[in-house]
PDB file of C-alpha atoms in Angstrom:
ATOM      1  CA  MET A 116      24.365  -4.228 -38.169  1.00 34.00           C
ATOM      2  CA  GLN A 117      24.531  -6.286 -34.971  1.00 35.00           C
ATOM      3  CA  PHE A 118      26.459  -3.018 -33.704  1.00 33.00           C
ATOM      4  CA  LEU A 119      22.976  -1.331 -33.635  1.00 34.00           C
ATOM      5  CA  LEU A 120      21.484  -3.577 -31.287  1.00 38.00           C
ATOM      6  CA  PHE A 121      23.789  -2.954 -28.842  1.00 40.00           C
ATOM      7  CA  LEU A 122      23.795   0.839 -29.197  1.00 38.00           C
ATOM      8  CA  PRO A 123      21.247   1.666 -27.078  1.00 49.00           C
ATOM      9  CA  LEU A 124      22.468  -0.142 -23.974  1.00 40.00           C
ATOM     10  CA  TYR A 125      25.574   0.813 -24.757  1.00 41.00           C
ATOM     11  CA  LEU A 126      24.084   4.893 -24.675  1.00 40.00           C
ATOM     12  CA  ARG A 127      22.874   4.027 -21.454  1.00 41.00           C
ATOM     13  CA  ARG A 128      25.755   2.737 -19.626  1.00 46.00           C
ATOM     14  CA  ALA A 129      27.901   5.583 -20.990  1.00 46.00           C
ATOM     15  CA  TRP A 130      25.066   7.700 -19.739  1.00 43.00           C
ATOM     16  CA  VAL A 131      25.383   6.354 -16.293  1.00 50.00           C
ATOM     17  CA  SER A 132      29.246   6.310 -16.073  1.00 69.00           C
ATOM     18  CA  ALA A 133      29.162   9.759 -17.284  1.00 68.00           C
ATOM     19  CA  ALA A 134      26.584  11.140 -14.593  1.00 66.00           C
ATOM     20  CA  LEU A 135      28.087   8.886 -11.884  1.00 68.00           C
ATOM     21  CA  LEU A 136      31.764  11.057 -12.543  1.00 73.00           C
ATOM     22  CA  ARG A 137      29.641  14.012 -12.392  1.00 72.00           C
ATOM     23  CA  ALA A 138      27.857  12.808  -8.968  1.00 70.00           C
ATOM     24  CA  THR A 139      31.758  11.455  -7.644  1.00 76.00           C
ATOM     25  CA  ALA A 140      32.835  15.033  -8.151  1.00 74.00           C
ATOM     26  CA  LEU A 141      30.242  16.802  -6.499  1.00 69.00           C
ATOM     27  CA  GLU A 142      30.197  14.556  -4.228  1.00 71.00           C
ATOM     28  CA  LEU A 143      34.001  15.284  -3.224  1.00 75.00           C
ATOM     29  CA  ALA A 144      33.403  19.128  -3.644  1.00 73.00           C
ATOM     30  CA  VAL A 145      31.140  19.001  -1.190  1.00 68.00           C
ATOM     31  CA  LEU A 146      32.889  16.752   0.991  1.00 71.00           C
ATOM     32  CA  ALA A 147      35.754  19.693   0.981  1.00 76.00           C
ATOM     33  CA  GLY A 148      33.440  22.375   1.575  1.00 70.00           C
ATOM     34  CA  HIS A 149      31.824  20.480   4.673  1.00 64.00           C
ATOM     35  CA  LEU A 150      34.851  19.853   6.032  1.00 71.00           C
ATOM     36  CA  VAL A 151      35.839  23.580   6.110  1.00 74.00           C
ATOM     37  CA  LEU A 152      32.149  24.207   7.441  1.00 67.00           C
ATOM     38  CA  TYR A 153      32.284  21.416  10.060  1.00 65.00           C
ATOM     39  CA  PRO A 154      34.024  23.251  13.221  1.00 75.00           C
ATOM     40  CA  SER A 155      31.556  26.073  13.224  1.00 69.00           C
ATOM     41  CA  GLY A 156      28.938  23.488  13.110  1.00 65.00           C
ATOM     42  CA  MET A 157      30.034  21.484  16.444  1.00 67.00           C
ATOM     43  CA  ALA A 158      28.528  24.336  19.136  1.00 67.00           C
ATOM     44  CA  PRO A 159      24.717  24.474  19.747  1.00 72.00           C
ATOM     45  CA  GLU A 160      22.855  26.977  17.671  1.00 71.00           C
ATOM     46  CA  ARG A 161      22.945  30.617  19.255  1.00 65.00           C
ATOM     47  CA  ARG A 162      19.533  32.043  19.700  1.00 64.00           C
ATOM     48  CA  ASP A 163      18.464  35.985  20.424  1.00 49.00           C
ATOM     49  CA  PRO A 164      17.643  36.188  24.062  1.00 45.00           C
ATOM     50  CA  VAL A 165      15.405  38.705  23.791  1.00 37.00           C
ATOM     51  CA  ALA A 166      13.546  36.694  20.981  1.00 43.00           C
ATOM     52  CA  ASP A 167      13.385  33.777  23.416  1.00 42.00           C
ATOM     53  CA  ASP A 168      12.137  35.710  26.300  1.00 42.00           C
ATOM     54  CA  SER A 169       9.706  37.976  24.745  1.00 41.00           C
ATOM     55  CA  PRO A 170       6.083  36.568  24.783  1.00 42.00           C
ATOM     56  CA  GLN A 171       4.727  34.988  21.597  1.00 44.00           C
ATOM     57  CA  LEU A 172       1.501  34.697  19.944  1.00 44.00           C
ATOM     58  CA  PRO A 173       0.116  32.003  18.008  1.00 45.00           C
ATOM     59  CA  THR A 174       1.177  32.301  14.518  1.00 45.00           C
ATOM     60  CA  ALA A 175      -1.055  29.810  12.604  1.00 44.00           C
ATOM     61  CA  GLY A 176      -2.328  31.475   9.427  1.00 47.00           C
ATOM     62  CA  ARG A 177       0.445  34.233   8.998  1.00 52.00           C
ATOM     63  CA  ALA A 178       3.526  32.539   8.980  1.00 76.00           C
ATOM     64  CA  HIS A 179       5.400  29.355   7.914  1.00 90.00           C
ATOM     65  CA  PRO A 180       5.609  27.027  10.932  1.00 93.00           C
ATOM     66  CA  PRO A 181       9.577  26.640  12.217  1.00 96.00           C
ATOM     67  CA  VAL A 182      11.358  24.261  10.327  1.00 97.00           C
ATOM     68  CA  VAL A 183      13.792  21.902  12.294  1.00 98.00           C
ATOM     69  CA  LEU A 184      16.973  20.417  10.648  1.00 98.00           C
ATOM     70  CA  LEU A 185      18.606  17.229  11.755  1.00 97.00           C
ATOM     71  CA  HIS A 186      21.742  15.860  10.263  1.00 95.00           C
ATOM     72  CA  GLY A 187      22.978  12.644   9.521  1.00 93.00           C
ATOM     73  CA  PHE A 188      25.376  10.354  11.494  1.00 92.00           C
ATOM     74  CA  ILE A 189      29.099  11.864  12.436  1.00 87.00           C
ATOM     75  CA  ASP A 190      27.622  15.213  11.236  1.00 88.00           C
ATOM     76  CA  ASN A 191      26.659  18.461  12.563  1.00 89.00           C
ATOM     77  CA  ARG A 192      24.267  21.531  11.834  1.00 89.00           C
ATOM     78  CA  SER A 193      26.762  22.678   9.169  1.00 90.00           C
ATOM     79  CA  VAL A 194      25.457  20.403   6.805  1.00 93.00           C
ATOM     80  CA  PHE A 195      22.386  22.890   6.274  1.00 95.00           C
ATOM     81  CA  VAL A 196      23.949  25.959   5.801  1.00 93.00           C
ATOM     82  CA  LEU A 197      23.034  26.873   2.198  1.00 94.00           C
ATOM     83  CA  LEU A 198      19.571  24.943   2.612  1.00 96.00           C
ATOM     84  CA  ARG A 199      18.908  27.401   5.698  1.00 95.00           C
ATOM     85  CA  ARG A 200      20.124  30.434   3.886  1.00 94.00           C
ATOM     86  CA  ALA A 201      17.442  29.204   0.865  1.00 95.00           C
ATOM     87  CA  LEU A 202      14.499  28.657   3.367  1.00 95.00           C
ATOM     88  CA  SER A 203      15.667  32.014   5.313  1.00 94.00           C
ATOM     89  CA  ARG A 204      15.413  34.066   1.649  1.00 94.00           C
ATOM     90  CA  ASN A 205      12.311  32.815   0.604  1.00 92.00           C
ATOM     91  CA  GLY A 206      10.103  34.013   3.784  1.00 91.00           C
ATOM     92  CA  TRP A 207      11.155  31.176   6.384  1.00 94.00           C
ATOM     93  CA  ARG A 208      11.454  32.999   9.824  1.00 92.00           C
ATOM     94  CA  HIS A 209      11.948  30.268  12.499  1.00 94.00           C
ATOM     95  CA  LEU A 210      14.767  27.742  11.221  1.00 96.00           C
ATOM     96  CA  GLU A 211      16.455  25.530  13.878  1.00 95.00           C
ATOM     97  CA  SER A 212      19.345  23.855  13.295  1.00 93.00           C
ATOM     98  CA  LEU A 213      19.702  20.888  16.098  1.00 92.00           C
ATOM     99  CA  ASN A 214      22.661  18.874  16.671  1.00 91.00           C
ATOM    100  CA  TYR A 215      22.703  15.587  18.550  1.00 86.00           C
ATOM    101  CA  SER A 216      26.013  13.845  19.910  1.00 82.00           C
ATOM    102  CA  PRO A 217      27.821  11.491  17.749  1.00 77.00           C
ATOM    103  CA  LEU A 218      28.044   8.869  20.571  1.00 82.00           C
ATOM    104  CA  THR A 219      24.293   9.162  20.547  1.00 88.00           C
ATOM    105  CA  CYS A 220      23.844   4.857  20.472  1.00 92.00           C
ATOM    106  CA  ASP A 221      20.197   4.364  19.898  1.00 96.00           C
ATOM    107  CA  ILE A 222      17.655   6.030  17.382  1.00 97.00           C
ATOM    108  CA  ARG A 223      14.766   5.830  20.285  1.00 97.00           C
ATOM    109  CA  THR A 224      16.719   8.240  22.760  1.00 96.00           C
ATOM    110  CA  ALA A 225      17.657  10.660  19.992  1.00 96.00           C
ATOM    111  CA  ALA A 226      14.046  10.817  18.712  1.00 97.00           C
ATOM    112  CA  GLU A 227      12.838  11.314  22.628  1.00 97.00           C
ATOM    113  CA  LEU A 228      15.869  14.293  22.636  1.00 96.00           C
ATOM    114  CA  LEU A 229      13.797  15.567  19.063  1.00 97.00           C
ATOM    115  CA  GLY A 230      10.667  15.497  20.950  1.00 97.00           C
ATOM    116  CA  ARG A 231      11.519  17.911  23.973  1.00 97.00           C
ATOM    117  CA  HIS A 232      13.139  20.271  21.421  1.00 96.00           C
ATOM    118  CA  ILE A 233      10.449  20.330  19.289  1.00 97.00           C
ATOM    119  CA  GLU A 234       8.124  21.001  22.632  1.00 97.00           C
ATOM    120  CA  GLU A 235      10.599  23.838  23.266  1.00 96.00           C
ATOM    121  CA  ILE A 236      10.333  25.549  20.172  1.00 96.00           C
ATOM    122  CA  CYS A 237       7.023  25.277  19.945  1.00 96.00           C
ATOM    123  CA  ALA A 238       6.468  27.172  23.172  1.00 96.00           C
ATOM    124  CA  ARG A 239       9.054  29.578  21.874  1.00 94.00           C
ATOM    125  CA  THR A 240       7.499  30.752  18.817  1.00 94.00           C
ATOM    126  CA  GLY A 241       3.642  30.040  19.409  1.00 94.00           C
ATOM    127  CA  HIS A 242       3.405  27.703  16.828  1.00 95.00           C
ATOM    128  CA  ALA A 243       1.532  24.547  17.648  1.00 95.00           C
ATOM    129  CA  GLU A 244       3.385  22.506  14.636  1.00 96.00           C
ATOM    130  CA  VAL A 245       6.554  22.321  13.291  1.00 97.00           C
ATOM    131  CA  ASP A 246       8.138  20.771   9.776  1.00 97.00           C
ATOM    132  CA  ILE A 247      11.316  18.825   9.789  1.00 98.00           C
ATOM    133  CA  VAL A 248      14.049  18.280   7.365  1.00 98.00           C
ATOM    134  CA  GLY A 249      16.062  15.209   8.138  1.00 98.00           C
ATOM    135  CA  HIS A 250      19.249  13.943   6.484  1.00 97.00           C
ATOM    136  CA  SER A 251      20.048  10.350   6.385  1.00 97.00           C
ATOM    137  CA  LEU A 252      20.021   9.137   9.830  1.00 97.00           C
ATOM    138  CA  GLY A 253      18.353  12.256  10.708  1.00 97.00           C
ATOM    139  CA  GLY A 254      15.041  11.629   8.644  1.00 98.00           C
ATOM    140  CA  LEU A 255      15.113   8.212  10.617  1.00 98.00           C
ATOM    141  CA  ILE A 256      15.177   9.785  13.807  1.00 98.00           C
ATOM    142  CA  ALA A 257      12.529  12.395  12.888  1.00 98.00           C
ATOM    143  CA  ARG A 258      10.525   9.573  11.355  1.00 98.00           C
ATOM    144  CA  TYR A 259      10.560   7.203  14.617  1.00 98.00           C
ATOM    145  CA  TYR A 260       9.456  10.248  16.638  1.00 98.00           C
ATOM    146  CA  VAL A 261       6.359  11.106  14.409  1.00 98.00           C
ATOM    147  CA  GLN A 262       5.239   7.354  14.093  1.00 98.00           C
ATOM    148  CA  ARG A 263       6.130   5.651  17.682  1.00 97.00           C
ATOM    149  CA  LEU A 264       6.323   8.888  20.130  1.00 97.00           C
ATOM    150  CA  GLY A 265       3.155  10.742  19.239  1.00 97.00           C
ATOM    151  CA  GLY A 266       5.381  13.165  17.019  1.00 98.00           C
ATOM    152  CA  GLU A 267       2.432  13.249  14.828  1.00 97.00           C
ATOM    153  CA  ALA A 268       0.757  15.894  16.625  1.00 97.00           C
ATOM    154  CA  ARG A 269       3.413  18.152  16.460  1.00 98.00           C
ATOM    155  CA  VAL A 270       4.971  17.344  13.022  1.00 97.00           C
ATOM    156  CA  ARG A 271       2.984  18.805  10.067  1.00 96.00           C
ATOM    157  CA  THR A 272       5.379  17.973   7.339  1.00 96.00           C
ATOM    158  CA  LEU A 273       8.700  15.314   7.399  1.00 98.00           C
ATOM    159  CA  VAL A 274      10.987  15.724   4.413  1.00 98.00           C
ATOM    160  CA  THR A 275      13.839  13.053   4.469  1.00 98.00           C
ATOM    161  CA  LEU A 276      16.982  13.215   2.261  1.00 98.00           C
ATOM    162  CA  GLY A 277      18.661  10.132   1.510  1.00 97.00           C
ATOM    163  CA  THR A 278      17.259   8.314   4.394  1.00 98.00           C
ATOM    164  CA  PRO A 279      17.632   4.419   4.923  1.00 98.00           C
ATOM    165  CA  HIS A 280      13.747   3.538   5.872  1.00 98.00           C
ATOM    166  CA  ALA A 281      13.842   0.050   4.899  1.00 97.00           C
ATOM    167  CA  GLY A 282      17.843   0.030   6.067  1.00 97.00           C
ATOM    168  CA  THR A 283      20.942  -0.361   3.809  1.00 96.00           C
ATOM    169  CA  ARG A 284      23.187  -2.747   3.583  1.00 95.00           C
ATOM    170  CA  SER A 285      25.916  -0.462   3.399  1.00 93.00           C
ATOM    171  CA  ALA A 286      25.599   0.156   7.267  1.00 93.00           C
ATOM    172  CA  HIS A 287      26.864  -3.207   7.607  1.00 91.00           C
ATOM    173  CA  LEU A 288      30.139  -2.077   6.872  1.00 87.00           C
ATOM    174  CA  ILE A 289      30.212   0.024   9.993  1.00 85.00           C
ATOM    175  CA  SER A 290      27.892  -2.127  11.986  1.00 84.00           C
ATOM    176  CA  ALA A 291      30.232  -1.785  15.411  1.00 86.00           C
ATOM    177  CA  HIS A 292      28.503   1.409  16.182  1.00 91.00           C
ATOM    178  CA  PRO A 293      25.053   0.772  17.942  1.00 94.00           C
ATOM    179  CA  ILE A 294      23.199   3.530  15.743  1.00 95.00           C
ATOM    180  CA  VAL A 295      24.698   2.201  12.584  1.00 94.00           C
ATOM    181  CA  ARG A 296      23.372  -1.359  13.421  1.00 96.00           C
ATOM    182  CA  GLN A 297      20.031  -0.074  13.611  1.00 97.00           C
ATOM    183  CA  MET A 298      19.937   1.483  10.005  1.00 97.00           C
ATOM    184  CA  CYS A 299      20.472  -2.319   8.636  1.00 97.00           C
ATOM    185  CA  PRO A 300      17.988  -3.850   7.161  1.00 97.00           C
ATOM    186  CA  GLY A 301      15.757  -6.112   9.442  1.00 96.00           C
ATOM    187  CA  SER A 302      17.124  -4.010  12.412  1.00 97.00           C
ATOM    188  CA  ASP A 303      14.504  -3.787  15.642  1.00 97.00           C
ATOM    189  CA  VAL A 304      13.833  -0.017  14.755  1.00 98.00           C
ATOM    190  CA  VAL A 305      13.272  -0.726  10.801  1.00 98.00           C
ATOM    191  CA  GLU A 306      10.716  -3.242  11.994  1.00 98.00           C
ATOM    192  CA  GLU A 307       9.057  -1.179  14.437  1.00 98.00           C
ATOM    193  CA  LEU A 308       8.510   1.494  11.596  1.00 98.00           C
ATOM    194  CA  ARG A 309       6.710  -0.913   9.539  1.00 97.00           C
ATOM    195  CA  ARG A 310       4.050  -1.551  12.121  1.00 97.00           C
ATOM    196  CA  PRO A 311       0.521  -0.030  11.430  1.00 97.00           C
ATOM    197  CA  ALA A 312       0.556   3.895  12.016  1.00 96.00           C
ATOM    198  CA  PRO A 313      -3.340   4.399  11.547  1.00 95.00           C
ATOM    199  CA  GLY A 314      -4.646   8.147  11.434  1.00 94.00           C
ATOM    200  CA  CYS A 315      -0.801   9.265  11.184  1.00 97.00           C
ATOM    201  CA  ARG A 316      -1.567  13.011  10.101  1.00 95.00           C
ATOM    202  CA  THR A 317       1.894  14.292   9.327  1.00 97.00           C
ATOM    203  CA  ARG A 318       2.702  14.271   5.489  1.00 96.00           C
ATOM    204  CA  PHE A 319       5.898  12.367   4.514  1.00 97.00           C
ATOM    205  CA  ILE A 320       7.920  13.709   1.737  1.00 97.00           C
ATOM    206  CA  SER A 321      10.840  11.188   0.909  1.00 98.00           C
ATOM    207  CA  PHE A 322      13.884  12.629  -1.756  1.00 98.00           C
ATOM    208  CA  TRP A 323      15.704   9.439  -2.899  1.00 97.00           C
ATOM    209  CA  SER A 324      18.642   9.560  -5.536  1.00 96.00           C
ATOM    210  CA  ASP A 325      19.553   6.923  -8.255  1.00 91.00           C
ATOM    211  CA  LEU A 326      23.224   7.981  -7.359  1.00 89.00           C
ATOM    212  CA  ASP A 327      22.922   7.700  -3.726  1.00 94.00           C
ATOM    213  CA  THR A 328      25.871   5.138  -3.219  1.00 90.00           C
ATOM    214  CA  LEU A 329      25.402   5.003   0.240  1.00 93.00           C
ATOM    215  CA  MET A 330      21.334   3.682   0.043  1.00 96.00           C
ATOM    216  CA  VAL A 331      21.638  -0.074  -0.971  1.00 95.00           C
ATOM    217  CA  PRO A 332      19.531  -0.673  -2.520  1.00 95.00           C
ATOM    218  CA  MET A 333      18.638   2.847  -3.471  1.00 94.00           C
ATOM    219  CA  GLU A 334      14.920   2.481  -3.179  1.00 96.00           C
ATOM    220  CA  THR A 335      15.491   1.877   0.408  1.00 97.00           C
ATOM    221  CA  ALA A 336      15.321   5.438   0.873  1.00 97.00           C
ATOM    222  CA  ARG A 337      11.740   5.373  -0.264  1.00 98.00           C
ATOM    223  CA  ILE A 338       9.181   5.096   2.282  1.00 98.00           C
ATOM    224  CA  ASP A 339       6.718   2.032   1.707  1.00 97.00           C
ATOM    225  CA  HIS A 340       3.809   2.258   4.350  1.00 97.00           C
ATOM    226  CA  PRO A 341       0.243   1.669   3.798  1.00 97.00           C
ATOM    227  CA  ASP A 342      -0.876   4.307   6.706  1.00 97.00           C
ATOM    228  CA  LEU A 343       0.971   6.895   6.140  1.00 98.00           C
ATOM    229  CA  ILE A 344       0.563  10.109   3.530  1.00 96.00           C
ATOM    230  CA  VAL A 345       3.915   9.689   1.458  1.00 97.00           C
ATOM    231  CA  GLN A 346       5.114  11.470  -1.261  1.00 96.00           C
ATOM    232  CA  ASN A 347       8.392   9.741  -3.057  1.00 98.00           C
ATOM    233  CA  VAL A 348      10.818  12.003  -4.835  1.00 97.00           C
ATOM    234  CA  ARG A 349      12.950  10.560  -7.262  1.00 96.00           C
ATOM    235  CA  VAL A 350      15.943  12.762  -8.121  1.00 94.00           C
ATOM    236  CA  SER A 351      18.924  11.934 -10.587  1.00 91.00           C
ATOM    237  CA  GLY A 352      22.586  12.627 -10.552  1.00 88.00           C
ATOM    238  CA  ILE A 353      22.967  13.619  -7.090  1.00 92.00           C
ATOM    239  CA  GLY A 354      25.074  11.980  -4.384  1.00 92.00           C
ATOM    240  CA  HIS A 355      24.387  11.350  -0.980  1.00 94.00           C
ATOM    241  CA  LEU A 356      26.264  14.326   0.713  1.00 92.00           C
ATOM    242  CA  ALA A 357      25.065  16.809  -2.171  1.00 93.00           C
ATOM    243  CA  LEU A 358      21.536  16.493  -1.307  1.00 96.00           C
ATOM    244  CA  PRO A 359      21.150  19.011   1.496  1.00 95.00           C
ATOM    245  CA  VAL A 360      22.965  21.230  -0.222  1.00 94.00           C
ATOM    246  CA  HIS A 361      21.888  20.704  -3.861  1.00 94.00           C
ATOM    247  CA  PRO A 362      19.710  23.842  -5.129  1.00 94.00           C
ATOM    248  CA  ALA A 363      17.330  21.783  -7.154  1.00 95.00           C
ATOM    249  CA  ILE A 364      16.812  19.802  -3.611  1.00 96.00           C
ATOM    250  CA  ALA A 365      16.234  23.345  -2.091  1.00 96.00           C
ATOM    251  CA  THR A 366      13.593  24.224  -4.356  1.00 96.00           C
ATOM    252  CA  GLY A 367      12.030  21.142  -4.048  1.00 96.00           C
ATOM    253  CA  ILE A 368      11.950  21.284  -0.239  1.00 96.00           C
ATOM    254  CA  ARG A 369      10.321  24.904  -0.101  1.00 95.00           C
ATOM    255  CA  GLN A 370       7.766  23.570  -2.736  1.00 93.00           C
ATOM    256  CA  ALA A 371       6.770  20.495  -0.399  1.00 91.00           C
ATOM    257  CA  LEU A 372       6.977  22.515   2.803  1.00 92.00           C
ATOM    258  CA  THR A 373       4.078  24.888   0.748  1.00 88.00           C
ATOM    259  CA  GLU A 374       2.326  22.340  -1.176  1.00 78.00           C
ATOM    260  CA  GLN A 375      -1.235  22.904   0.967  1.00 56.00           C
ATOM    261  CA  GLU A 376      -0.944  26.564   0.136  1.00 53.00           C
ATOM    262  CA  GLU A 377      -0.118  25.696  -3.365  1.00 59.00           C
ATOM    263  CA  ARG A 378      -2.849  23.353  -3.782  1.00 52.00           C
ATOM    264  CA  ALA A 379      -5.470  25.690  -1.767  1.00 41.00           C
ATOM    265  CA  ASP A 380      -4.259  28.671  -4.556  1.00 50.00           C
ATOM    266  CA  GLY A 381      -4.830  25.854  -7.384  1.00 49.00           C
ATOM    267  CA  ARG A 382      -1.050  25.646  -8.582  1.00 49.00           C
ATOM    268  CA  GLU A 383       0.794  22.597  -9.548  1.00 46.00           C
ATOM    269  CA  ALA A 384       2.164  20.475  -7.350  1.00 48.00           C
ATOM    270  CA  PHE A 385       6.405  20.467  -7.113  1.00 53.00           C
ATOM    271  CA  SER A 386       8.412  18.306  -8.887  1.00 53.00           C
ATOM    272  CA  VAL A 387      12.477  18.021  -9.007  1.00 60.00           C
ATOM    273  CA  ALA A 388      14.174  17.299 -12.348  1.00 51.00           C
TER     274      ALA A 388
END
């Protein structure tokens, strides 16, 4: 009879172990595939020179804003191949995958460069605003741009995937790199992002996973700020590397980017199982 008292706990632990094994297997598969694609993403994205040189008219109200995809630490734009394809198939025309150098040593500098890219994108496409999807460090760079460099005027929605908003203790393991030190809890950048941001108009959507082993604790990938418009979305069974490529996350991102239109039509808000 005493065995029955421990059965629920046993089942919970067994479920977590099985889910962790599945997530780990998926992480390894994603890593293998990404290593194959990585060289193709090292060069900057090529754009159609005719489209860039042709005059652009404002497109607000008749097309999705451009989506800027920003990768994580020691990565490149190839991590977004599947997400880019999913968005393109669902009506997004302006998709911009940006690379920043692995030698970048400061989140502030990377955020300033992001701002210059976004100004160029807006000028070229005729849109006044963009949406951003940032994975891991990419989300932190984009958030710094929005909160600290006036990016709220240009960024309609910022979606972050496994981003250490409050700093992650795992960063201590490779803190020799300056930009990694800025992802540690209590860093100057993390503390700057805690400062007041009254009137910030950008919407923040943070996807965080209960099996993201790089986020320590895992709740650090949530955004907790009283001045920001935030929706934290918990996902299950997905590791850190799989967040930008998982089809359920891609669906959630598409729904997040069109949330305002869906509410206007009376449809339900998005969710990720």
